[in-house]
Coordinates of C-alpha atoms in Angstrom, one line a residue:
M82 CA -32.9 -26.9 -23.7
K83 CA -31.2 -28.0 -21.2
Q84 CA -27.8 -26.7 -23.9
L85 CA -29.0 -23.5 -23.9
S86 CA -29.9 -23.1 -20.2
H87 CA -26.2 -24.6 -20.2
A88 CA -25.0 -22.0 -22.4
F89 CA -26.6 -19.0 -20.9
A90 CA -25.0 -20.1 -17.2
T91 CA -21.7 -20.1 -19.3
L92 CA -21.8 -17.2 -20.8
C93 CA -23.0 -15.1 -17.3
L94 CA -20.4 -16.9 -15.1
A95 CA -17.7 -15.3 -17.9
L96 CA -19.6 -12.3 -17.9
S97 CA -19.1 -12.0 -13.6
F98 CA -15.9 -12.9 -14.2
G99 CA -15.3 -10.4 -16.6
S100 CA -16.4 -7.9 -14.0
V101 CA -13.9 -9.8 -11.6
Q102 CA -11.0 -9.2 -13.4
A103 CA -11.8 -5.6 -14.7
Q104 CA -11.9 -3.9 -11.1
D105 CA -8.5 -2.8 -9.8
I106 CA -6.6 -4.8 -7.3
K107 CA -6.3 -3.1 -4.1
V108 CA -3.2 -3.3 -1.7
V109 CA -2.2 -2.6 1.6
Y110 CA 1.9 -2.9 2.4
H111 CA 2.5 -3.2 6.4
V112 CA 5.8 -1.9 7.4
N113 CA 6.8 -1.9 10.6
T114 CA 10.4 -2.8 10.3
G115 CA 13.0 0.0 10.0
V116 CA 14.9 2.2 7.7
D117 CA 17.7 -0.9 6.9
T118 CA 14.7 -2.8 4.9
A119 CA 12.4 0.0 3.4
A120 CA 14.4 0.3 0.3
A121 CA 13.7 -3.5 -0.6
I122 CA 10.1 -2.8 0.7
L123 CA 10.0 0.2 -1.6
G124 CA 11.6 -1.7 -4.5
N125 CA 9.1 -4.3 -4.3
V126 CA 6.5 -1.8 -4.5
R127 CA 7.8 -0.4 -7.8
N128 CA 7.7 -4.3 -9.4
H129 CA 4.2 -4.1 -7.9
L130 CA 3.3 -1.0 -10.3
N131 CA 5.7 -2.2 -13.3
A132 CA 3.8 -6.1 -13.1
D133 CA 0.3 -4.0 -12.5
P134 CA -0.1 -0.8 -13.1
T135 CA -3.6 -0.4 -12.6
A136 CA -3.1 -1.6 -9.0
K137 CA -4.1 0.5 -6.0
I138 CA -1.2 0.7 -3.3
T139 CA -1.2 2.0 0.4
V140 CA 1.8 1.6 2.2
V141 CA 0.8 2.1 5.7
T142 CA 3.6 2.5 8.4
H143 CA 3.7 1.8 12.0
G144 CA 6.6 1.8 14.9
P145 CA 10.7 1.4 13.2
G146 CA 8.3 1.1 10.0
I147 CA 7.9 5.4 9.7
D148 CA 11.5 5.8 9.9
F149 CA 11.8 6.2 5.9
L150 CA 9.3 8.9 5.8
L151 CA 10.5 10.9 8.2
D152 CA 12.5 13.9 7.1
G153 CA 16.7 13.3 5.9
A154 CA 15.8 9.5 6.0
K155 CA 18.5 7.6 4.2
D156 CA 19.3 4.4 3.4
S157 CA 22.1 2.1 4.4
K158 CA 24.1 3.7 1.3
G159 CA 23.2 7.4 2.2
R160 CA 20.7 8.0 -0.6
E161 CA 17.6 9.7 1.1
F162 CA 14.4 8.2 0.7
S163 CA 12.6 11.3 -0.6
G164 CA 12.9 10.8 -4.1
M165 CA 11.6 7.5 -4.5
V166 CA 8.6 8.2 -2.2
S167 CA 7.6 11.2 -4.0
D168 CA 8.2 8.9 -7.3
L169 CA 5.7 6.4 -6.3
S170 CA 3.2 9.0 -4.9
G171 CA 3.4 10.3 -8.1
K172 CA 2.6 7.4 -9.7
G173 CA -0.2 6.8 -6.9
V174 CA 0.9 5.2 -3.9
Q175 CA -0.4 6.6 -0.8
F176 CA 1.7 6.4 2.5
R177 CA 0.3 6.4 5.7
V178 CA 2.0 6.9 9.1
C179 CA 0.8 6.4 12.5
N180 CA 0.0 9.0 14.2
N181 CA 0.4 7.0 17.7
T182 CA 4.0 5.8 16.7
L183 CA 4.5 10.2 16.1
T184 CA 3.0 10.2 20.0
S185 CA 4.8 7.5 21.3
R186 CA 8.0 9.0 20.2
N187 CA 7.9 12.3 20.5
I188 CA 8.8 12.8 16.9
D189 CA 7.1 16.5 15.9
A190 CA 4.5 15.6 12.7
N191 CA 5.8 18.6 11.0
K192 CA 8.9 15.8 10.1
V193 CA 7.0 13.3 8.2
S194 CA 7.0 13.5 4.8
M195 CA 4.7 15.8 3.0
D196 CA 4.4 12.9 0.5
A197 CA 2.0 10.7 3.7
K198 CA -0.6 11.3 5.6
I199 CA -1.0 10.9 9.2
V200 CA -3.6 8.4 10.5
P201 CA -4.3 7.8 14.1
S202 CA -3.0 4.0 14.5
G203 CA -1.5 2.0 12.0
V204 CA -2.8 -1.2 12.5
A205 CA -6.0 -0.1 12.6
E206 CA -5.8 1.7 9.3
V207 CA -4.2 -1.8 8.3
A208 CA -7.5 -3.1 9.0
R209 CA -10.2 -0.7 7.8
L210 CA -8.7 -1.1 4.6
Q211 CA -9.0 -5.0 4.3
A212 CA -12.1 -5.0 6.2
K213 CA -14.0 -1.9 4.5
E214 CA -12.2 -1.8 1.4
G215 CA -11.1 -4.8 0.4
H216 CA -7.4 -4.0 0.2
V217 CA -5.5 -7.5 0.2
Y218 CA -2.8 -7.3 2.9
L219 CA 0.9 -8.1 2.2
K220 CA 3.5 -7.6 5.0
P221 CA 7.1 -7.5 3.1

């Protein structure tokens, strides 16, 4: 009987663990650095999706981190970020821009990429995603 109880407990544990593994991983990438780091960060996101295509990724930006999501933003080689952002957005990556940053820097919301959503506060959005939606935090 003891062996049967142990086998049942092992089976329950395996089934429970299996359901956790089957769950999609949710990740928030916290970006508050300028365009000099944006290409590498977007590369990290792309590599993440290549390794785990089911990952649910949200990129939250504030401060200088919003700059790559503004119209006409270019990397150090003169390439616009819009293509990389659109490609990732098409793969399900969500981009969020801090309205506090837009306000403090007097940037018109119409300058923000159509692939991004404006949120009231970038840092509050990072906290909300972690606390209420179970996102893993990454700071590239």
